[in-house]
PDB file of C-alpha atoms in Angstrom:
ATOM      1  CA  MET A   1      67.985 -36.238 113.425  1.00  0.00           C
ATOM      2  CA  ASP A   2      69.944 -33.010 113.902  1.00  0.00           C
ATOM      3  CA  LYS A   3      72.576 -34.157 111.424  1.00  0.00           C
ATOM      4  CA  LYS A   4      69.891 -34.933 108.883  1.00  0.00           C
ATOM      5  CA  LYS A   5      68.352 -31.467 109.324  1.00  0.00           C
ATOM      6  CA  ARG A   6      71.727 -29.774 108.973  1.00  0.00           C
ATOM      7  CA  PHE A   7      72.460 -31.777 105.839  1.00  0.00           C
ATOM      8  CA  THR A   8      69.088 -30.779 104.381  1.00  0.00           C
ATOM      9  CA  LYS A   9      69.824 -27.099 105.029  1.00  0.00           C
ATOM     10  CA  VAL A  10      73.177 -27.425 103.283  1.00  0.00           C
ATOM     11  CA  GLU A  11      71.499 -29.064 100.325  1.00  0.00           C
ATOM     12  CA  LEU A  12      68.911 -26.298 100.237  1.00  0.00           C
ATOM     13  CA  GLY A  13      71.621 -23.651 100.314  1.00  0.00           C
ATOM     14  CA  LEU A  14      73.524 -25.331  97.498  1.00  0.00           C
ATOM     15  CA  GLY A  15      70.331 -25.629  95.489  1.00  0.00           C
ATOM     16  CA  ILE A  16      69.579 -21.922  95.877  1.00  0.00           C
ATOM     17  CA  LEU A  17      73.158 -21.053  94.937  1.00  0.00           C
ATOM     18  CA  ALA A  18      72.961 -23.231  91.822  1.00  0.00           C
ATOM     19  CA  LEU A  19      69.657 -21.614  90.869  1.00  0.00           C
ATOM     20  CA  LEU A  20      71.144 -18.140  91.246  1.00  0.00           C
ATOM     21  CA  LEU A  21      74.125 -19.097  89.108  1.00  0.00           C
ATOM     22  CA  LEU A  22      71.901 -20.541  86.386  1.00  0.00           C
ATOM     23  CA  THR A  23      69.740 -17.410  86.460  1.00  0.00           C
ATOM     24  CA  ALA A  24      72.803 -15.184  86.093  1.00  0.00           C
ATOM     25  CA  ILE A  25      74.097 -17.275  83.189  1.00  0.00           C
ATOM     26  CA  ALA A  26      70.691 -17.243  81.492  1.00  0.00           C
ATOM     27  CA  TYR A  27      70.492 -13.455  81.871  1.00  0.00           C
ATOM     28  CA  LYS A  28      73.934 -12.999  80.326  1.00  0.00           C
ATOM     29  CA  VAL A  29      72.999 -15.261  77.414  1.00  0.00           C
ATOM     30  CA  PHE A  30      69.731 -13.389  76.891  1.00  0.00           C
ATOM     31  CA  GLU A  31      71.523 -10.035  77.086  1.00  0.00           C
ATOM     32  CA  SER A  32      74.087 -11.166  74.524  1.00  0.00           C
ATOM     33  CA  LEU A  33      71.432 -12.500  72.147  1.00  0.00           C
ATOM     34  CA  ASN A  34      69.402  -9.318  72.509  1.00  0.00           C
ATOM     35  CA  GLU A  35      72.427  -7.149  71.713  1.00  0.00           C
ATOM     36  CA  ARG A  36      73.272  -9.237  68.659  1.00  0.00           C
ATOM     37  CA  ASN A  37      69.687  -8.979  67.458  1.00  0.00           C
ATOM     38  CA  ASN A  38      69.711  -5.195  67.895  1.00  0.00           C
ATOM     39  CA  LEU A  39      73.047  -4.887  66.116  1.00  0.00           C
ATOM     40  CA  ALA A  40      71.755  -7.003  63.233  1.00  0.00           C
ATOM     41  CA  LYS A  41      68.720  -4.720  62.850  1.00  0.00           C
ATOM     42  CA  ALA A  42      70.864  -1.591  62.972  1.00  0.00           C
ATOM     43  CA  THR A  43      73.367  -2.985  60.466  1.00  0.00           C
ATOM     44  CA  LEU A  44      70.566  -3.892  58.064  1.00  0.00           C
ATOM     45  CA  ASN A  45      69.108  -0.383  58.316  1.00  0.00           C
ATOM     46  CA  CYS A  46      72.506   1.124  57.580  1.00  0.00           C
ATOM     47  CA  ARG A  47      72.941  -1.073  54.502  1.00  0.00           C
ATOM     48  CA  GLN A  48      69.477  -0.211  53.196  1.00  0.00           C
ATOM     49  CA  ILE A  49      70.079   3.526  53.524  1.00  0.00           C
ATOM     50  CA  ILE A  50      73.407   3.277  51.699  1.00  0.00           C
ATOM     51  CA  THR A  51      71.748   1.248  48.939  1.00  0.00           C
ATOM     52  CA  ALA A  52      69.115   3.971  48.530  1.00  0.00           C
ATOM     53  CA  MET A  53      71.838   6.625  48.399  1.00  0.00           C
ATOM     54  CA  ARG A  54      73.676   4.674  45.695  1.00  0.00           C
ATOM     55  CA  ILE A  55      70.489   4.442  43.647  1.00  0.00           C
ATOM     56  CA  TYR A  56      70.078   8.200  44.026  1.00  0.00           C
ATOM     57  CA  SER A  57      73.673   8.831  42.948  1.00  0.00           C
ATOM     58  CA  SER A  58      73.262   6.667  39.846  1.00  0.00           C
ATOM     59  CA  ASP A  59      70.484   9.020  38.709  1.00  0.00           C
ATOM     60  CA  CYS A  60      72.261  12.226  39.771  1.00  0.00           C
ATOM     61  CA  SER A  61      75.684  12.115  38.140  1.00  0.00           C
ATOM     62  CA  GLY A  62      77.293  10.339  41.053  1.00  0.00           C
ATOM     63  CA  THR A  63      76.259  12.827  43.734  1.00  0.00           C
ATOM     64  CA  TYR A  64      74.496  11.991  46.961  1.00  0.00           C
ATOM     65  CA  PRO A  65      71.359  13.827  48.163  1.00  0.00           C
ATOM     66  CA  ASP A  66      73.378  16.369  50.154  1.00  0.00           C
ATOM     67  CA  ALA A  67      75.176  17.668  47.031  1.00  0.00           C
ATOM     68  CA  ARG A  68      76.101  21.325  46.736  1.00  0.00           C
ATOM     69  CA  GLY A  69      73.291  23.548  45.590  1.00  0.00           C
ATOM     70  CA  THR A  70      70.766  21.680  47.706  1.00  0.00           C
ATOM     71  CA  VAL A  71      69.508  22.620  51.147  1.00  0.00           C
ATOM     72  CA  SER A  72      70.954  19.952  53.440  1.00  0.00           C
ATOM     73  CA  LYS A  73      71.537  21.459  56.843  1.00  0.00           C
ATOM     74  CA  THR A  74      71.273  18.046  58.470  1.00  0.00           C
ATOM     75  CA  ALA A  75      71.228  14.426  57.394  1.00  0.00           C
ATOM     76  CA  ASN A  76      67.446  14.545  57.814  1.00  0.00           C
ATOM     77  CA  HIS A  77      67.167  17.093  54.997  1.00  0.00           C
ATOM     78  CA  ALA A  78      69.395  15.030  52.725  1.00  0.00           C
ATOM     79  CA  PHE A  79      67.562  11.766  53.383  1.00  0.00           C
ATOM     80  CA  ARG A  80      64.198  13.389  52.660  1.00  0.00           C
ATOM     81  CA  LYS A  81      65.269  13.675  49.034  1.00  0.00           C
ATOM     82  CA  LEU A  82      65.254   9.886  48.826  1.00  0.00           C
ATOM     83  CA  PHE A  83      61.495  10.064  49.329  1.00  0.00           C
ATOM     84  CA  GLU A  84      61.016  13.013  47.000  1.00  0.00           C
ATOM     85  CA  GLU A  85      62.768  11.038  44.267  1.00  0.00           C
ATOM     86  CA  GLN A  86      60.549   8.048  45.125  1.00  0.00           C
ATOM     87  CA  ILE A  87      63.509   5.825  45.917  1.00  0.00           C
ATOM     88  CA  LEU A  88      62.141   5.078  49.383  1.00  0.00           C
ATOM     89  CA  ASP A  89      58.614   4.821  50.718  1.00  0.00           C
ATOM     90  CA  ASN A  90      59.359   3.599  54.250  1.00  0.00           C
ATOM     91  CA  GLU A  91      61.171   5.759  56.788  1.00  0.00           C
ATOM     92  CA  MET A  92      61.467   3.081  59.472  1.00  0.00           C
ATOM     93  CA  ILE A  93      64.981   2.183  58.287  1.00  0.00           C
ATOM     94  CA  PHE A  94      66.158   5.541  59.646  1.00  0.00           C
ATOM     95  CA  GLY A  95      65.562   4.311  63.168  1.00  0.00           C
ATOM     96  CA  CYS A  96      67.785   2.103  65.288  1.00  0.00           C
ATOM     97  CA  PRO A  97      67.308   0.012  68.427  1.00  0.00           C
ATOM     98  CA  LEU A  98      68.106   1.840  71.678  1.00  0.00           C
ATOM     99  CA  SER A  99      68.007   5.243  69.985  1.00  0.00           C
ATOM    100  CA  PRO A 100      66.187   8.398  71.105  1.00  0.00           C
ATOM    101  CA  PHE A 101      65.299   9.011  67.454  1.00  0.00           C
ATOM    102  CA  ALA A 102      62.271   7.036  66.289  1.00  0.00           C
ATOM    103  CA  PRO A 103      60.462   7.373  62.930  1.00  0.00           C
ATOM    104  CA  ASP A 104      56.677   7.434  63.158  1.00  0.00           C
ATOM    105  CA  GLY A 105      56.164   5.936  59.696  1.00  0.00           C
ATOM    106  CA  VAL A 106      54.372   8.999  58.305  1.00  0.00           C
ATOM    107  CA  ILE A 107      56.138  10.360  55.218  1.00  0.00           C
ATOM    108  CA  ALA A 108      53.527  12.271  53.221  1.00  0.00           C
ATOM    109  CA  ASP A 109      50.586  14.594  53.640  1.00  0.00           C
ATOM    110  CA  SER A 110      47.706  14.383  51.203  1.00  0.00           C
ATOM    111  CA  HIS A 111      46.566  17.876  52.205  1.00  0.00           C
ATOM    112  CA  ILE A 112      49.462  20.068  51.168  1.00  0.00           C
ATOM    113  CA  GLU A 113      49.807  23.603  49.941  1.00  0.00           C
ATOM    114  CA  PRO A 114      50.804  24.269  46.325  1.00  0.00           C
ATOM    115  CA  ASN A 115      54.557  24.077  45.692  1.00  0.00           C
ATOM    116  CA  SER A 116      55.103  22.281  48.994  1.00  0.00           C
ATOM    117  CA  SER A 117      56.923  18.980  49.254  1.00  0.00           C
ATOM    118  CA  LYS A 118      54.520  16.091  49.574  1.00  0.00           C
ATOM    119  CA  PHE A 119      57.105  14.259  51.669  1.00  0.00           C
ATOM    120  CA  TYR A 120      57.936  16.959  54.183  1.00  0.00           C
ATOM    121  CA  LYS A 121      56.835  14.640  56.990  1.00  0.00           C
ATOM    122  CA  ALA A 122      59.527  12.091  56.133  1.00  0.00           C
ATOM    123  CA  VAL A 123      62.483  11.892  58.550  1.00  0.00           C
ATOM    124  CA  GLN A 124      61.442  14.953  60.500  1.00  0.00           C
ATOM    125  CA  ALA A 125      63.260  16.124  63.620  1.00  0.00           C
ATOM    126  CA  GLY A 126      63.545  13.267  66.091  1.00  0.00           C
ATOM    127  CA  GLU A 127      62.992  10.604  63.418  1.00  0.00           C
ATOM    128  CA  ASN A 128      66.495   9.879  62.128  1.00  0.00           C
ATOM    129  CA  HIS A 129      69.312   8.062  63.924  1.00  0.00           C
ATOM    130  CA  TRP A 130      71.925   8.239  61.159  1.00  0.00           C
ATOM    131  CA  ALA A 131      74.519  10.907  60.393  1.00  0.00           C
ATOM    132  CA  MET A 132      76.519  11.136  57.170  1.00  0.00           C
ATOM    133  CA  THR A 133      79.614  12.690  55.665  1.00  0.00           C
ATOM    134  CA  ALA A 134      78.746  15.638  53.443  1.00  0.00           C
ATOM    135  CA  GLU A 135      79.812  16.208  49.833  1.00  0.00           C
ATOM    136  CA  LEU A 136      81.085  12.748  49.052  1.00  0.00           C
ATOM    137  CA  GLU A 137      80.306  11.164  45.692  1.00  0.00           C
ATOM    138  CA  ASP A 138      79.945   7.551  44.682  1.00  0.00           C
ATOM    139  CA  SER A 139      83.360   7.899  43.014  1.00  0.00           C
ATOM    140  CA  SER A 140      85.010   9.019  46.263  1.00  0.00           C
ATOM    141  CA  SER A 141      87.305   6.586  48.034  1.00  0.00           C
ATOM    142  CA  GLY A 142      85.484   3.416  48.997  1.00  0.00           C
ATOM    143  CA  SER A 143      87.170   3.465  52.405  1.00  0.00           C
ATOM    144  CA  PHE A 144      85.645   6.811  53.345  1.00  0.00           C
ATOM    145  CA  PRO A 145      82.945   6.643  56.061  1.00  0.00           C
ATOM    146  CA  LEU A 146      79.644   7.621  54.459  1.00  0.00           C
ATOM    147  CA  LEU A 147      76.951   6.724  56.997  1.00  0.00           C
ATOM    148  CA  TYR A 148      77.242   6.181  60.743  1.00  0.00           C
ATOM    149  CA  GLU A 149      75.352   6.407  63.984  1.00  0.00           C
ATOM    150  CA  ASN A 150      74.677   9.929  65.215  1.00  0.00           C
ATOM    151  CA  PRO A 151      77.643  11.338  67.138  1.00  0.00           C
ATOM    152  CA  VAL A 152      77.640  13.608  70.168  1.00  0.00           C
ATOM    153  CA  SER A 153      78.002  16.619  67.861  1.00  0.00           C
ATOM    154  CA  ALA A 154      78.363  17.241  64.124  1.00  0.00           C
ATOM    155  CA  THR A 155      82.135  17.743  64.198  1.00  0.00           C
ATOM    156  CA  TRP A 156      85.001  15.974  62.448  1.00  0.00           C
ATOM    157  CA  PRO A 157      86.130  13.437  63.390  1.00  0.00           C
ATOM    158  CA  PRO A 158      82.866  12.370  65.032  1.00  0.00           C
ATOM    159  CA  LYS A 159      82.851  11.114  68.607  1.00  0.00           C
ATOM    160  CA  TRP A 160      80.372   9.143  70.676  1.00  0.00           C
ATOM    161  CA  ASN A 161      79.332   8.878  74.312  1.00  0.00           C
ATOM    162  CA  ALA A 162      80.787   5.627  75.620  1.00  0.00           C
ATOM    163  CA  ASP A 163      79.524   6.354  79.131  1.00  0.00           C
ATOM    164  CA  MET A 164      75.948   6.111  77.845  1.00  0.00           C
ATOM    165  CA  SER A 165      76.364   2.913  75.842  1.00  0.00           C
ATOM    166  CA  GLU A 166      73.029   1.358  74.897  1.00  0.00           C
ATOM    167  CA  ASN A 167      71.075   4.173  76.547  1.00  0.00           C
ATOM    168  CA  PRO A 168      68.610   6.094  74.358  1.00  0.00           C
ATOM    169  CA  VAL A 169      70.475   9.418  74.230  1.00  0.00           C
ATOM    170  CA  ARG A 170      72.111  11.400  71.428  1.00  0.00           C
ATOM    171  CA  GLY A 171      75.548  10.081  70.563  1.00  0.00           C
ATOM    172  CA  ARG A 172      75.193   6.824  72.463  1.00  0.00           C
ATOM    173  CA  ALA A 173      77.421   3.903  71.543  1.00  0.00           C
ATOM    174  CA  TRP A 174      77.012   0.152  71.687  1.00  0.00           C
ATOM    175  CA  LYS A 175      79.083  -1.668  74.264  1.00  0.00           C
ATOM    176  CA  SER A 176      81.123  -3.059  71.394  1.00  0.00           C
ATOM    177  CA  GLY A 177      81.426   0.070  69.260  1.00  0.00           C
ATOM    178  CA  ILE A 178      79.704   2.058  66.509  1.00  0.00           C
ATOM    179  CA  ILE A 179      78.100   0.932  63.250  1.00  0.00           C
ATOM    180  CA  VAL A 180      79.791   2.594  60.276  1.00  0.00           C
ATOM    181  CA  GLY A 181      78.964   2.258  56.582  1.00  0.00           C
ATOM    182  CA  LEU A 182      81.696   3.026  54.051  1.00  0.00           C
ATOM    183  CA  ASN A 183      81.418   4.486  50.574  1.00  0.00           C
ATOM    184  CA  ASP A 184      82.007   1.024  49.105  1.00  0.00           C
ATOM    185  CA  SER A 185      78.683  -0.028  50.736  1.00  0.00           C
ATOM    186  CA  SER A 186      80.337  -2.227  53.362  1.00  0.00           C
ATOM    187  CA  VAL A 187      79.038  -1.948  56.927  1.00  0.00           C
ATOM    188  CA  SER A 188      80.849  -2.944  60.097  1.00  0.00           C
ATOM    189  CA  LEU A 189      80.891  -2.495  63.848  1.00  0.00           C
ATOM    190  CA  GLU A 190      83.920  -0.363  64.679  1.00  0.00           C
ATOM    191  CA  PRO A 191      85.332  -0.389  68.235  1.00  0.00           C
ATOM    192  CA  LEU A 192      85.760   2.819  70.204  1.00  0.00           C
ATOM    193  CA  ALA A 193      89.118   3.963  71.528  1.00  0.00           C
ATOM    194  CA  SER A 194      87.841   3.654  75.101  1.00  0.00           C
ATOM    195  CA  ALA A 195      84.915   2.125  76.956  1.00  0.00           C
ATOM    196  CA  HIS A 196      84.603   5.301  79.005  1.00  0.00           C
ATOM    197  CA  GLY A 197      84.194   8.957  78.133  1.00  0.00           C
ATOM    198  CA  ALA A 198      81.534  11.388  76.962  1.00  0.00           C
ATOM    199  CA  ALA A 199      83.245  12.048  73.606  1.00  0.00           C
ATOM    200  CA  VAL A 200      85.229   9.073  72.314  1.00  0.00           C
ATOM    201  CA  GLY A 201      86.481   8.446  68.793  1.00  0.00           C
ATOM    202  CA  LEU A 202      87.106   5.132  67.086  1.00  0.00           C
ATOM    203  CA  ARG A 203      90.044   2.943  68.064  1.00  0.00           C
ATOM    204  CA  PRO A 204      93.213   3.736  66.088  1.00  0.00           C
ATOM    205  CA  ASP A 205      94.714   1.091  63.857  1.00  0.00           C
ATOM    206  CA  PRO A 206      97.708  -0.423  65.699  1.00  0.00           C
ATOM    207  CA  GLU A 207      99.877  -0.274  62.572  1.00  0.00           C
ATOM    208  CA  THR A 208      99.130   3.261  61.341  1.00  0.00           C
ATOM    209  CA  GLY A 209      98.117   4.831  64.639  1.00  0.00           C
ATOM    210  CA  LYS A 210      95.150   6.415  62.877  1.00  0.00           C
ATOM    211  CA  ALA A 211      91.453   5.769  63.416  1.00  0.00           C
ATOM    212  CA  LEU A 212      89.109   5.130  60.484  1.00  0.00           C
ATOM    213  CA  PHE A 213      87.872   8.697  60.023  1.00  0.00           C
ATOM    214  CA  GLU A 214      91.301  10.311  60.322  1.00  0.00           C
ATOM    215  CA  ALA A 215      92.896   7.777  57.968  1.00  0.00           C
ATOM    216  CA  ALA A 216      90.175   8.319  55.354  1.00  0.00           C
ATOM    217  CA  PHE A 217      90.606  12.085  55.549  1.00  0.00           C
ATOM    218  CA  ASP A 218      94.389  11.892  55.168  1.00  0.00           C
ATOM    219  CA  GLU A 219      94.030   9.576  52.170  1.00  0.00           C
ATOM    220  CA  ALA A 220      91.514  11.866  50.465  1.00  0.00           C
ATOM    221  CA  GLU A 221      93.570  14.969  51.197  1.00  0.00           C
ATOM    222  CA  ALA A 222      96.705  13.388  49.750  1.00  0.00           C
ATOM    223  CA  ALA A 223      94.831  12.474  46.562  1.00  0.00           C
ATOM    224  CA  SER A 224      93.274  15.927  46.120  1.00  0.00           C
ATOM    225  CA  ASP A 225      94.915  18.827  44.304  1.00  0.00           C
ATOM    226  CA  ASP A 226      92.755  21.305  46.211  1.00  0.00           C
ATOM    227  CA  PRO A 227      92.394  21.691  49.979  1.00  0.00           C
ATOM    228  CA  PHE A 228      90.146  18.864  51.101  1.00  0.00           C
ATOM    229  CA  LYS A 229      87.233  19.778  53.330  1.00  0.00           C
ATOM    230  CA  VAL A 230      84.911  17.458  55.145  1.00  0.00           C
ATOM    231  CA  GLU A 231      81.755  17.969  57.158  1.00  0.00           C
ATOM    232  CA  VAL A 232      79.479  15.829  59.282  1.00  0.00           C
ATOM    233  CA  LEU A 233      75.774  16.177  58.601  1.00  0.00           C
ATOM    234  CA  GLY A 234      74.258  15.452  61.981  1.00  0.00           C
ATOM    235  CA  VAL A 235      70.704  14.672  62.998  1.00  0.00           C
ATOM    236  CA  GLU A 236      67.932  16.868  64.280  1.00  0.00           C
TER     237      GLU A 236
END
């Protein structure tokens, strides 16, 4: 009788252990699927914004909405022009999963003062996740980063907070990297140089020793007769 009881307790212990293991595996699978779903949404948003910018450039002599002569202190200001030109009518694509910046869906005000922009409510402060490189044109190098997730600060080359991966704070990264859209309209998840750090750049290419942003700058500078300048338009 005692042996039977002891055997039953062992079986119970093994059963609990197996249940815990299955729960842990299921959680990891769910976490992985959830991350992939979030990354897919973010990548789609990035592609849609770049498409809208390309449509804008086709109507504006190849320039993007931040072009010189316009007031574009931040990416928010530049993106608002996409609504003013009636290229976009939905600001939700400027959001991103696990971001502190969330569009509210309101882009226009029917009760506006004369000479005011009807779309001043589009991508207001706190409603845009995406930063961009200023003063590029659609004829600029296709390998130049055009659109990317908001960095820690609007400095070149941009850096992100790896310590706060997948936490809704400014400059946060994904566990696997940062979503970057290039001027050729391609979008990819680029790995960071380190999984730890409050200001981390992208991982350098093992062959050139240069990360994506630095390599693009060097290429553009070498091809330019004048001193090449670059600026990050951050978010507000």
